[in-house]
Amino acid sequence: METFNVLLWNVEWMNDLFDANGNFRPDNAVPQHASDATVRIRRDHLSGVIREIDPDLVIVVEGPNSDRELKLFFDTDVPGTWVTKLQPTKGSTQLVGCAIRTDRGKFDAANPLKFFDTVNPDQFPEFQPFDIDTEDDGVIERYRFERSPLYVEVRTAGGQAVRFLGLHLKSKGIFDAYEWSKWWEVADANRRKLLAQATQIRLKFLNKYLTDDTTKNIPLLVCGDINDGPGLDASEKRILGSGIERLMGTVWSPNLCLGNALFDHCLSPADQKNLRFEKIYTTSFRDPIFNNTWHKEWIDHVLYSRNRPQPWVTSARVFTEMPDGQKIWDKYKHASDHMPVQVGISL
């Protein structure tokens, strides 16, 4: 049996670290989205978290703008030898990428990574702008993916394959002041777009992947910043749909449903039975309207296919604390506004 650890992490505006030529900005430069830090501090805190968690593979959300930049960061700031790949998206930043550590002998020495370019409309029409009736009211709306999904196949040293679909779906955050009716209009529109993206992935990609003879037996991890948690929030009750649950699947096709690694490994049997999710959160933020209120949200997920004869996602956790017991927001306060998520893989 072959094992390795996967880290999923929204690293929060990593492209702030690089200049227009793809080089690191000066150490004392102030990142655009972290005015209380410097580029050097952010680099040290990001790499410090990865160094301590010590993963074999990293799925990076809100990554830089180019392969060169992602490669530069891992080669310069993180121990080990890495193969990296970033999914480009024209006109967008905060891209999704991955990095595989190759000096431990866990992955195929010659071809550890196969990249599928989801921007290519001939190969992946499902990830191009699409039309869908999100409210089942006969009105067809057009949507697109702000960041094209990352889709890669990783091959182990023993020749086994596992695929990853890395996602960063529509943010539901509202950071401007609006009159209440306008606020609800924007909130509902954000949820509709998120639900549309999740529906497109489920109906046009996942259902096909899990039934097609060429892929149905290859294990798949669907992971990323989904910007949605379990259950229905106020807006989702209005549109009668949940993005994360749409991705996971429907009870009418149980053989096509995906498991949720954090649900499986981070909740007690009682909390699972009663669907109490409060113990899991991957980000926290101050309420922009009620400023004395902080919210803890579970919006980063690792979903897995059930097409293996035995459990192949063997563990999962959210790093609110580092291995030495220090809170991540104390030790590495300038790393990210999301907590890292790690799962173990056994093939």
PDB file of N, CA and C in Angstrom, residues 46-144:
ATOM      1  N   LEU A  46       3.881  31.808   5.233  1.00  0.00           N
ATOM      2  CA  LEU A  46       3.328  30.786   4.351  1.00  0.00           C
ATOM      3  C   LEU A  46       4.215  29.537   4.323  1.00  0.00           C
ATOM      4  N   SER A  47       5.498  29.741   4.108  1.00  0.00           N
ATOM      5  CA  SER A  47       6.406  28.593   4.034  1.00  0.00           C
ATOM      6  C   SER A  47       6.557  27.918   5.389  1.00  0.00           C
ATOM      7  N   GLY A  48       6.454  28.681   6.482  1.00  0.00           N
ATOM      8  CA  GLY A  48       6.548  28.094   7.813  1.00  0.00           C
ATOM      9  C   GLY A  48       5.438  27.102   8.079  1.00  0.00           C
ATOM     10  N   VAL A  49       4.215  27.444   7.671  1.00  0.00           N
ATOM     11  CA  VAL A  49       3.091  26.530   7.845  1.00  0.00           C
ATOM     12  C   VAL A  49       3.314  25.257   7.041  1.00  0.00           C
ATOM     13  N   ILE A  50       3.701  25.401   5.780  1.00  0.00           N
ATOM     14  CA  ILE A  50       3.909  24.218   4.932  1.00  0.00           C
ATOM     15  C   ILE A  50       5.055  23.372   5.470  1.00  0.00           C
ATOM     16  N   ARG A  51       6.109  24.016   5.930  1.00  0.00           N
ATOM     17  CA  ARG A  51       7.265  23.282   6.457  1.00  0.00           C
ATOM     18  C   ARG A  51       6.861  22.440   7.678  1.00  0.00           C
ATOM     19  N   GLU A  52       6.067  23.000   8.560  1.00  0.00           N
ATOM     20  CA  GLU A  52       5.691  22.275   9.773  1.00  0.00           C
ATOM     21  C   GLU A  52       4.696  21.152   9.487  1.00  0.00           C
ATOM     22  N   ILE A  53       3.743  21.388   8.610  1.00  0.00           N
ATOM     23  CA  ILE A  53       2.775  20.346   8.277  1.00  0.00           C
ATOM     24  C   ILE A  53       3.431  19.243   7.451  1.00  0.00           C
ATOM     25  N   ASP A  54       4.384  19.618   6.604  1.00  0.00           N
ATOM     26  CA  ASP A  54       5.230  18.680   5.868  1.00  0.00           C
ATOM     27  C   ASP A  54       4.433  17.766   4.938  1.00  0.00           C
ATOM     28  N   PRO A  55       3.649  18.321   4.002  1.00  0.00           N
ATOM     29  CA  PRO A  55       2.855  17.481   3.099  1.00  0.00           C
ATOM     30  C   PRO A  55       3.685  16.946   1.938  1.00  0.00           C
ATOM     31  N   ASP A  56       3.107  15.971   1.260  1.00  0.00           N
ATOM     32  CA  ASP A  56       3.715  15.437   0.043  1.00  0.00           C
ATOM     33  C   ASP A  56       3.147  16.098  -1.208  1.00  0.00           C
ATOM     34  N   LEU A  57       1.942  16.632  -1.101  1.00  0.00           N
ATOM     35  CA  LEU A  57       1.276  17.277  -2.223  1.00  0.00           C
ATOM     36  C   LEU A  57       0.448  18.435  -1.681  1.00  0.00           C
ATOM     37  N   VAL A  58       0.466  19.557  -2.376  1.00  0.00           N
ATOM     38  CA  VAL A  58      -0.268  20.745  -1.941  1.00  0.00           C
ATOM     39  C   VAL A  58      -1.195  21.199  -3.060  1.00  0.00           C
ATOM     40  N   ILE A  59      -2.475  21.381  -2.735  1.00  0.00           N
ATOM     41  CA  ILE A  59      -3.413  22.047  -3.627  1.00  0.00           C
ATOM     42  C   ILE A  59      -3.512  23.492  -3.154  1.00  0.00           C
ATOM     43  N   VAL A  60      -3.115  24.422  -4.009  1.00  0.00           N
ATOM     44  CA  VAL A  60      -3.016  25.835  -3.648  1.00  0.00           C
ATOM     45  C   VAL A  60      -4.206  26.588  -4.243  1.00  0.00           C
ATOM     46  N   VAL A  61      -4.968  27.246  -3.388  1.00  0.00           N
ATOM     47  CA  VAL A  61      -6.068  28.115  -3.808  1.00  0.00           C
ATOM     48  C   VAL A  61      -5.649  29.561  -3.560  1.00  0.00           C
ATOM     49  N   GLU A  62      -6.070  30.469  -4.426  1.00  0.00           N
ATOM     50  CA  GLU A  62      -5.605  31.863  -4.427  1.00  0.00           C
ATOM     51  C   GLU A  62      -4.092  31.906  -4.627  1.00  0.00           C
ATOM     52  N   GLY A  63      -3.632  31.092  -5.557  1.00  0.00           N
ATOM     53  CA  GLY A  63      -2.218  31.063  -5.875  1.00  0.00           C
ATOM     54  C   GLY A  63      -1.803  32.246  -6.728  1.00  0.00           C
ATOM     55  N   PRO A  64      -0.558  32.220  -7.221  1.00  0.00           N
ATOM     56  CA  PRO A  64      -0.048  33.339  -8.034  1.00  0.00           C
ATOM     57  C   PRO A  64      -0.605  33.292  -9.452  1.00  0.00           C
ATOM     58  N   ASN A  65      -0.025  34.107 -10.332  1.00  0.00           N
ATOM     59  CA  ASN A  65      -0.557  34.266 -11.691  1.00  0.00           C
ATOM     60  C   ASN A  65       0.121  33.383 -12.725  1.00  0.00           C
ATOM     61  N   SER A  66       1.214  32.702 -12.370  1.00  0.00           N
ATOM     62  CA  SER A  66       1.949  31.938 -13.375  1.00  0.00           C
ATOM     63  C   SER A  66       2.632  30.738 -12.744  1.00  0.00           C
ATOM     64  N   ASP A  67       2.928  29.744 -13.589  1.00  0.00           N
ATOM     65  CA  ASP A  67       3.698  28.583 -13.147  1.00  0.00           C
ATOM     66  C   ASP A  67       5.048  29.010 -12.577  1.00  0.00           C
ATOM     67  N   ARG A  68       5.673  29.984 -13.243  1.00  0.00           N
ATOM     68  CA  ARG A  68       6.996  30.441 -12.799  1.00  0.00           C
ATOM     69  C   ARG A  68       6.959  30.896 -11.348  1.00  0.00           C
ATOM     70  N   GLU A  69       5.915  31.638 -10.983  1.00  0.00           N
ATOM     71  CA  GLU A  69       5.823  32.175  -9.629  1.00  0.00           C
ATOM     72  C   GLU A  69       5.587  31.075  -8.602  1.00  0.00           C
ATOM     73  N   LEU A  70       4.693  30.140  -8.917  1.00  0.00           N
ATOM     74  CA  LEU A  70       4.438  29.041  -7.984  1.00  0.00           C
ATOM     75  C   LEU A  70       5.693  28.192  -7.798  1.00  0.00           C
ATOM     76  N   LYS A  71       6.380  27.917  -8.889  1.00  0.00           N
ATOM     77  CA  LYS A  71       7.619  27.140  -8.821  1.00  0.00           C
ATOM     78  C   LYS A  71       8.689  27.873  -8.016  1.00  0.00           C
ATOM     79  N   LEU A  72       8.794  29.186  -8.213  1.00  0.00           N
ATOM     80  CA  LEU A  72       9.783  29.985  -7.495  1.00  0.00           C
ATOM     81  C   LEU A  72       9.554  29.905  -5.989  1.00  0.00           C
ATOM     82  N   PHE A  73       8.302  30.003  -5.573  1.00  0.00           N
ATOM     83  CA  PHE A  73       8.009  29.956  -4.142  1.00  0.00           C
ATOM     84  C   PHE A  73       8.415  28.614  -3.547  1.00  0.00           C
ATOM     85  N   PHE A  74       8.008  27.511  -4.164  1.00  0.00           N
ATOM     86  CA  PHE A  74       8.319  26.201  -3.589  1.00  0.00           C
ATOM     87  C   PHE A  74       9.808  25.891  -3.674  1.00  0.00           C
ATOM     88  N   ASP A  75      10.462  26.280  -4.752  1.00  0.00           N
ATOM     89  CA  ASP A  75      11.896  26.008  -4.875  1.00  0.00           C
ATOM     90  C   ASP A  75      12.722  26.830  -3.904  1.00  0.00           C
ATOM     91  N   THR A  76      12.268  28.063  -3.609  1.00  0.00           N
ATOM     92  CA  THR A  76      13.058  28.986  -2.798  1.00  0.00           C
ATOM     93  C   THR A  76      12.731  28.883  -1.314  1.00  0.00           C
ATOM     94  N   ASP A  77      11.470  28.749  -0.969  1.00  0.00           N
ATOM     95  CA  ASP A  77      11.040  28.909   0.417  1.00  0.00           C
ATOM     96  C   ASP A  77      10.642  27.623   1.125  1.00  0.00           C
ATOM     97  N   VAL A  78      10.433  26.530   0.402  1.00  0.00           N
ATOM     98  CA  VAL A  78       9.939  25.294   1.009  1.00  0.00           C
ATOM     99  C   VAL A  78      10.970  24.195   0.820  1.00  0.00           C
ATOM    100  N   PRO A  79      11.305  23.439   1.864  1.00  0.00           N
ATOM    101  CA  PRO A  79      12.286  22.355   1.708  1.00  0.00           C
ATOM    102  C   PRO A  79      11.805  21.294   0.726  1.00  0.00           C
ATOM    103  N   GLY A  80      12.755  20.645   0.062  1.00  0.00           N
ATOM    104  CA  GLY A  80      12.432  19.550  -0.838  1.00  0.00           C
ATOM    105  C   GLY A  80      12.508  19.952  -2.295  1.00  0.00           C
ATOM    106  N   THR A  81      12.231  18.973  -3.162  1.00  0.00           N
ATOM    107  CA  THR A  81      12.197  19.177  -4.606  1.00  0.00           C
ATOM    108  C   THR A  81      10.751  19.045  -5.057  1.00  0.00           C
ATOM    109  N   TRP A  82      10.278  20.020  -5.842  1.00  0.00           N
ATOM    110  CA  TRP A  82       8.859  20.099  -6.152  1.00  0.00           C
ATOM    111  C   TRP A  82       8.616  20.212  -7.656  1.00  0.00           C
ATOM    112  N   VAL A  83       7.556  19.545  -8.111  1.00  0.00           N
ATOM    113  CA  VAL A  83       6.983  19.766  -9.430  1.00  0.00           C
ATOM    114  C   VAL A  83       5.693  20.543  -9.217  1.00  0.00           C
ATOM    115  N   THR A  84       5.529  21.650  -9.928  1.00  0.00           N
ATOM    116  CA  THR A  84       4.362  22.504  -9.717  1.00  0.00           C
ATOM    117  C   THR A  84       3.600  22.708 -11.022  1.00  0.00           C
ATOM    118  N   LYS A  85       2.324  23.030 -10.874  1.00  0.00           N
ATOM    119  CA  LYS A  85       1.501  23.353 -12.036  1.00  0.00           C
ATOM    120  C   LYS A  85       0.369  24.265 -11.608  1.00  0.00           C
ATOM    121  N   LEU A  86       0.155  25.313 -12.392  1.00  0.00           N
ATOM    122  CA  LEU A  86      -0.913  26.269 -12.130  1.00  0.00           C
ATOM    123  C   LEU A  86      -1.893  26.248 -13.297  1.00  0.00           C
ATOM    124  N   GLN A  87      -3.191  26.287 -12.988  1.00  0.00           N
ATOM    125  CA  GLN A  87      -4.192  26.367 -14.046  1.00  0.00           C
ATOM    126  C   GLN A  87      -4.411  27.818 -14.442  1.00  0.00           C
ATOM    127  N   PRO A  88      -4.030  28.223 -15.658  1.00  0.00           N
ATOM    128  CA  PRO A  88      -4.233  29.613 -16.068  1.00  0.00           C
ATOM    129  C   PRO A  88      -5.708  29.901 -16.309  1.00  0.00           C
ATOM    130  N   THR A  89      -6.089  31.151 -16.082  1.00  0.00           N
ATOM    131  CA  THR A  89      -7.434  31.624 -16.394  1.00  0.00           C
ATOM    132  C   THR A  89      -7.301  33.043 -16.919  1.00  0.00           C
ATOM    133  N   LYS A  90      -7.659  33.256 -18.169  1.00  0.00           N
ATOM    134  CA  LYS A  90      -7.480  34.558 -18.795  1.00  0.00           C
ATOM    135  C   LYS A  90      -8.260  35.632 -18.047  1.00  0.00           C
ATOM    136  N   GLY A  91      -7.554  36.714 -17.715  1.00  0.00           N
ATOM    137  CA  GLY A  91      -8.200  37.847 -17.077  1.00  0.00           C
ATOM    138  C   GLY A  91      -8.474  37.681 -15.602  1.00  0.00           C
ATOM    139  N   SER A  92      -7.984  36.596 -14.981  1.00  0.00           N
ATOM    140  CA  SER A  92      -8.263  36.345 -13.566  1.00  0.00           C
ATOM    141  C   SER A  92      -6.973  36.218 -12.779  1.00  0.00           C
ATOM    142  N   THR A  93      -7.080  36.467 -11.500  1.00  0.00           N
ATOM    143  CA  THR A  93      -5.995  36.240 -10.549  1.00  0.00           C
ATOM    144  C   THR A  93      -6.485  35.222  -9.518  1.00  0.00           C
ATOM    145  N   GLN A  94      -5.691  35.009  -8.469  1.00  0.00           N
ATOM    146  CA  GLN A  94      -6.043  34.057  -7.411  1.00  0.00           C
ATOM    147  C   GLN A  94      -6.322  32.674  -8.001  1.00  0.00           C
ATOM    148  N   LEU A  95      -5.365  32.137  -8.732  1.00  0.00           N
ATOM    149  CA  LEU A  95      -5.564  30.912  -9.493  1.00  0.00           C
ATOM    150  C   LEU A  95      -5.324  29.672  -8.627  1.00  0.00           C
ATOM    151  N   VAL A  96      -5.746  28.520  -9.159  1.00  0.00           N
ATOM    152  CA  VAL A  96      -5.628  27.259  -8.449  1.00  0.00           C
ATOM    153  C   VAL A  96      -4.458  26.475  -9.042  1.00  0.00           C
ATOM    154  N   GLY A  97      -3.613  25.930  -8.172  1.00  0.00           N
ATOM    155  CA  GLY A  97      -2.458  25.173  -8.631  1.00  0.00           C
ATOM    156  C   GLY A  97      -2.141  24.027  -7.699  1.00  0.00           C
ATOM    157  N   CYS A  98      -1.074  23.302  -8.009  1.00  0.00           N
ATOM    158  CA  CYS A  98      -0.647  22.202  -7.148  1.00  0.00           C
ATOM    159  C   CYS A  98       0.870  22.099  -7.163  1.00  0.00           C
ATOM    160  N   ALA A  99       1.395  21.469  -6.120  1.00  0.00           N
ATOM    161  CA  ALA A  99       2.832  21.223  -5.998  1.00  0.00           C
ATOM    162  C   ALA A  99       3.014  19.824  -5.427  1.00  0.00           C
ATOM    163  N   ILE A 100       3.896  19.047  -6.043  1.00  0.00           N
ATOM    164  CA  ILE A 100       4.151  17.667  -5.625  1.00  0.00           C
ATOM    165  C   ILE A 100       5.615  17.539  -5.223  1.00  0.00           C
ATOM    166  N   ARG A 101       5.847  17.021  -4.032  1.00  0.00           N
ATOM    167  CA  ARG A 101       7.220  16.832  -3.567  1.00  0.00           C
ATOM    168  C   ARG A 101       7.766  15.510  -4.123  1.00  0.00           C
ATOM    169  N   THR A 102       8.844  15.587  -4.861  1.00  0.00           N
ATOM    170  CA  THR A 102       9.326  14.428  -5.613  1.00  0.00           C
ATOM    171  C   THR A 102      10.612  13.811  -5.059  1.00  0.00           C
ATOM    172  N   ASP A 103      11.190  14.368  -4.003  1.00  0.00           N
ATOM    173  CA  ASP A 103      12.466  13.850  -3.508  1.00  0.00           C
ATOM    174  C   ASP A 103      12.312  12.775  -2.443  1.00  0.00           C
ATOM    175  N   ARG A 104      11.084  12.337  -2.179  1.00  0.00           N
ATOM    176  CA  ARG A 104      10.867  11.295  -1.171  1.00  0.00           C
ATOM    177  C   ARG A 104      10.582   9.934  -1.796  1.00  0.00           C
ATOM    178  N   GLY A 105      10.516   9.877  -3.124  1.00  0.00           N
ATOM    179  CA  GLY A 105      10.310   8.611  -3.804  1.00  0.00           C
ATOM    180  C   GLY A 105       8.894   8.083  -3.759  1.00  0.00           C
ATOM    181  N   LYS A 106       7.935   8.939  -3.430  1.00  0.00           N
ATOM    182  CA  LYS A 106       6.542   8.483  -3.332  1.00  0.00           C
ATOM    183  C   LYS A 106       5.795   8.543  -4.664  1.00  0.00           C
ATOM    184  N   PHE A 107       6.335   9.291  -5.616  1.00  0.00           N
ATOM    185  CA  PHE A 107       5.644   9.483  -6.887  1.00  0.00           C
ATOM    186  C   PHE A 107       6.531   9.022  -8.046  1.00  0.00           C
ATOM    187  N   ASP A 108       5.893   8.764  -9.173  1.00  0.00           N
ATOM    188  CA  ASP A 108       6.595   8.310 -10.361  1.00  0.00           C
ATOM    189  C   ASP A 108       7.744   9.267 -10.690  1.00  0.00           C
ATOM    190  N   ALA A 109       8.929   8.734 -10.828  1.00  0.00           N
ATOM    191  CA  ALA A 109      10.115   9.578 -11.004  1.00  0.00           C
ATOM    192  C   ALA A 109      10.099  10.326 -12.327  1.00  0.00           C
ATOM    193  N   ALA A 110       9.559   9.696 -13.382  1.00  0.00           N
ATOM    194  CA  ALA A 110       9.584  10.315 -14.707  1.00  0.00           C
ATOM    195  C   ALA A 110       8.374  11.201 -14.959  1.00  0.00           C
ATOM    196  N   ASN A 111       7.193  10.741 -14.573  1.00  0.00           N
ATOM    197  CA  ASN A 111       5.957  11.480 -14.874  1.00  0.00           C
ATOM    198  C   ASN A 111       5.023  11.480 -13.663  1.00  0.00           C
ATOM    199  N   PRO A 112       5.346  12.260 -12.650  1.00  0.00           N
ATOM    200  CA  PRO A 112       4.484  12.257 -11.459  1.00  0.00           C
ATOM    201  C   PRO A 112       3.162  12.980 -11.662  1.00  0.00           C
ATOM    202  N   LEU A 113       3.090  13.872 -12.667  1.00  0.00           N
ATOM    203  CA  LEU A 113       1.923  14.742 -12.803  1.00  0.00           C
ATOM    204  C   LEU A 113       1.491  14.833 -14.258  1.00  0.00           C
ATOM    205  N   LYS A 114       0.203  14.607 -14.491  1.00  0.00           N
ATOM    206  CA  LYS A 114      -0.403  14.833 -15.801  1.00  0.00           C
ATOM    207  C   LYS A 114      -1.417  15.949 -15.661  1.00  0.00           C
ATOM    208  N   PHE A 115      -1.294  16.964 -16.508  1.00  0.00           N
ATOM    209  CA  PHE A 115      -2.121  18.168 -16.409  1.00  0.00           C
ATOM    210  C   PHE A 115      -3.148  18.182 -17.529  1.00  0.00           C
ATOM    211  N   PHE A 116      -4.397  18.447 -17.171  1.00  0.00           N
ATOM    212  CA  PHE A 116      -5.472  18.606 -18.134  1.00  0.00           C
ATOM    213  C   PHE A 116      -5.890  20.083 -18.130  1.00  0.00           C
ATOM    214  N   ASP A 117      -5.748  20.755 -19.240  1.00  0.00           N
ATOM    215  CA  ASP A 117      -6.013  22.195 -19.304  1.00  0.00           C
ATOM    216  C   ASP A 117      -7.513  22.445 -19.446  1.00  0.00           C
ATOM    217  N   THR A 118      -8.161  22.834 -18.368  1.00  0.00           N
ATOM    218  CA  THR A 118      -9.616  22.993 -18.387  1.00  0.00           C
ATOM    219  C   THR A 118     -10.067  24.245 -19.126  1.00  0.00           C
ATOM    220  N   VAL A 119      -9.129  25.089 -19.552  1.00  0.00           N
ATOM    221  CA  VAL A 119      -9.484  26.237 -20.387  1.00  0.00           C
ATOM    222  C   VAL A 119      -9.806  25.793 -21.813  1.00  0.00           C
ATOM    223  N   ASN A 120      -9.311  24.644 -22.215  1.00  0.00           N
ATOM    224  CA  ASN A 120      -9.473  24.151 -23.582  1.00  0.00           C
ATOM    225  C   ASN A 120     -10.942  23.804 -23.845  1.00  0.00           C
ATOM    226  N   PRO A 121     -11.630  24.546 -24.710  1.00  0.00           N
ATOM    227  CA  PRO A 121     -13.064  24.315 -24.917  1.00  0.00           C
ATOM    228  C   PRO A 121     -13.362  23.013 -25.647  1.00  0.00           C
ATOM    229  N   ASP A 122     -12.420  22.498 -26.422  1.00  0.00           N
ATOM    230  CA  ASP A 122     -12.654  21.244 -27.136  1.00  0.00           C
ATOM    231  C   ASP A 122     -12.613  20.054 -26.188  1.00  0.00           C
ATOM    232  N   GLN A 123     -11.716  20.090 -25.217  1.00  0.00           N
ATOM    233  CA  GLN A 123     -11.590  18.986 -24.272  1.00  0.00           C
ATOM    234  C   GLN A 123     -12.536  19.125 -23.086  1.00  0.00           C
ATOM    235  N   PHE A 124     -12.804  20.373 -22.670  1.00  0.00           N
ATOM    236  CA  PHE A 124     -13.601  20.578 -21.471  1.00  0.00           C
ATOM    237  C   PHE A 124     -14.678  21.643 -21.701  1.00  0.00           C
ATOM    238  N   PRO A 125     -15.672  21.330 -22.514  1.00  0.00           N
ATOM    239  CA  PRO A 125     -16.757  22.292 -22.724  1.00  0.00           C
ATOM    240  C   PRO A 125     -17.526  22.591 -21.439  1.00  0.00           C
ATOM    241  N   GLU A 126     -17.487  21.664 -20.479  1.00  0.00           N
ATOM    242  CA  GLU A 126     -18.234  21.863 -19.232  1.00  0.00           C
ATOM    243  C   GLU A 126     -17.675  22.988 -18.370  1.00  0.00           C
ATOM    244  N   PHE A 127     -16.437  23.393 -18.621  1.00  0.00           N
ATOM    245  CA  PHE A 127     -15.833  24.452 -17.813  1.00  0.00           C
ATOM    246  C   PHE A 127     -15.799  25.794 -18.539  1.00  0.00           C
ATOM    247  N   GLN A 128     -16.490  25.877 -19.674  1.00  0.00           N
ATOM    248  CA  GLN A 128     -16.622  27.136 -20.393  1.00  0.00           C
ATOM    249  C   GLN A 128     -17.911  27.832 -19.912  1.00  0.00           C
ATOM    250  N   PRO A 129     -18.147  29.098 -20.302  1.00  0.00           N
ATOM    251  CA  PRO A 129     -19.413  29.754 -19.929  1.00  0.00           C
ATOM    252  C   PRO A 129     -20.604  28.869 -20.297  1.00  0.00           C
ATOM    253  N   PHE A 130     -21.600  28.815 -19.417  1.00  0.00           N
ATOM    254  CA  PHE A 130     -22.695  27.874 -19.588  1.00  0.00           C
ATOM    255  C   PHE A 130     -24.028  28.529 -19.246  1.00  0.00           C
ATOM    256  N   ASP A 131     -25.097  27.950 -19.781  1.00  0.00           N
ATOM    257  CA  ASP A 131     -26.453  28.428 -19.540  1.00  0.00           C
ATOM    258  C   ASP A 131     -27.186  27.423 -18.662  1.00  0.00           C
ATOM    259  N   ILE A 132     -27.927  27.942 -17.678  1.00  0.00           N
ATOM    260  CA  ILE A 132     -28.639  27.054 -16.764  1.00  0.00           C
ATOM    261  C   ILE A 132     -29.813  27.801 -16.132  1.00  0.00           C
ATOM    262  N   ASP A 133     -30.866  27.095 -15.849  1.00  0.00           N
ATOM    263  CA  ASP A 133     -32.027  27.641 -15.149  1.00  0.00           C
ATOM    264  C   ASP A 133     -31.862  27.313 -13.669  1.00  0.00           C
ATOM    265  N   THR A 134     -31.235  28.219 -12.919  1.00  0.00           N
ATOM    266  CA  THR A 134     -30.900  27.929 -11.521  1.00  0.00           C
ATOM    267  C   THR A 134     -32.114  27.861 -10.613  1.00  0.00           C
ATOM    268  N   GLU A 135     -33.199  28.541 -10.969  1.00  0.00           N
ATOM    269  CA  GLU A 135     -34.356  28.593 -10.078  1.00  0.00           C
ATOM    270  C   GLU A 135     -35.547  27.783 -10.596  1.00  0.00           C
ATOM    271  N   ASP A 136     -35.317  27.025 -11.668  1.00  0.00           N
ATOM    272  CA  ASP A 136     -36.370  26.192 -12.246  1.00  0.00           C
ATOM    273  C   ASP A 136     -37.635  27.016 -12.522  1.00  0.00           C
ATOM    274  N   ASP A 137     -37.402  28.229 -13.075  1.00  0.00           N
ATOM    275  CA  ASP A 137     -38.534  29.120 -13.343  1.00  0.00           C
ATOM    276  C   ASP A 137     -38.686  29.410 -14.832  1.00  0.00           C
ATOM    277  N   GLY A 138     -37.963  28.662 -15.654  1.00  0.00           N
ATOM    278  CA  GLY A 138     -38.048  28.860 -17.096  1.00  0.00           C
ATOM    279  C   GLY A 138     -37.169  29.958 -17.630  1.00  0.00           C
ATOM    280  N   VAL A 139     -36.420  30.636 -16.723  1.00  0.00           N
ATOM    281  CA  VAL A 139     -35.520  31.715 -17.136  1.00  0.00           C
ATOM    282  C   VAL A 139     -34.093  31.169 -17.160  1.00  0.00           C
ATOM    283  N   ILE A 140     -33.465  31.224 -18.318  1.00  0.00           N
ATOM    284  CA  ILE A 140     -32.111  30.697 -18.485  1.00  0.00           C
ATOM    285  C   ILE A 140     -31.110  31.821 -18.236  1.00  0.00           C
ATOM    286  N   GLU A 141     -30.165  31.554 -17.344  1.00  0.00           N
ATOM    287  CA  GLU A 141     -29.107  32.524 -17.062  1.00  0.00           C
ATOM    288  C   GLU A 141     -27.773  31.986 -17.563  1.00  0.00           C
ATOM    289  N   ARG A 142     -26.853  32.904 -17.860  1.00  0.00           N
ATOM    290  CA  ARG A 142     -25.502  32.515 -18.308  1.00  0.00           C
ATOM    291  C   ARG A 142     -24.515  32.769 -17.173  1.00  0.00           C
ATOM    292  N   TYR A 143     -23.645  31.774 -16.927  1.00  0.00           N
ATOM    293  CA  TYR A 143     -22.642  31.859 -15.884  1.00  0.00           C
ATOM    294  C   TYR A 143     -21.294  31.437 -16.445  1.00  0.00           C
ATOM    295  N   ARG A 144     -20.250  31.692 -15.660  1.00  0.00           N
ATOM    296  CA  ARG A 144     -18.905  31.242 -16.008  1.00  0.00           C
ATOM    297  C   ARG A 144     -18.133  30.974 -14.722  1.00  0.00           C
TER     298      ARG A 144
END
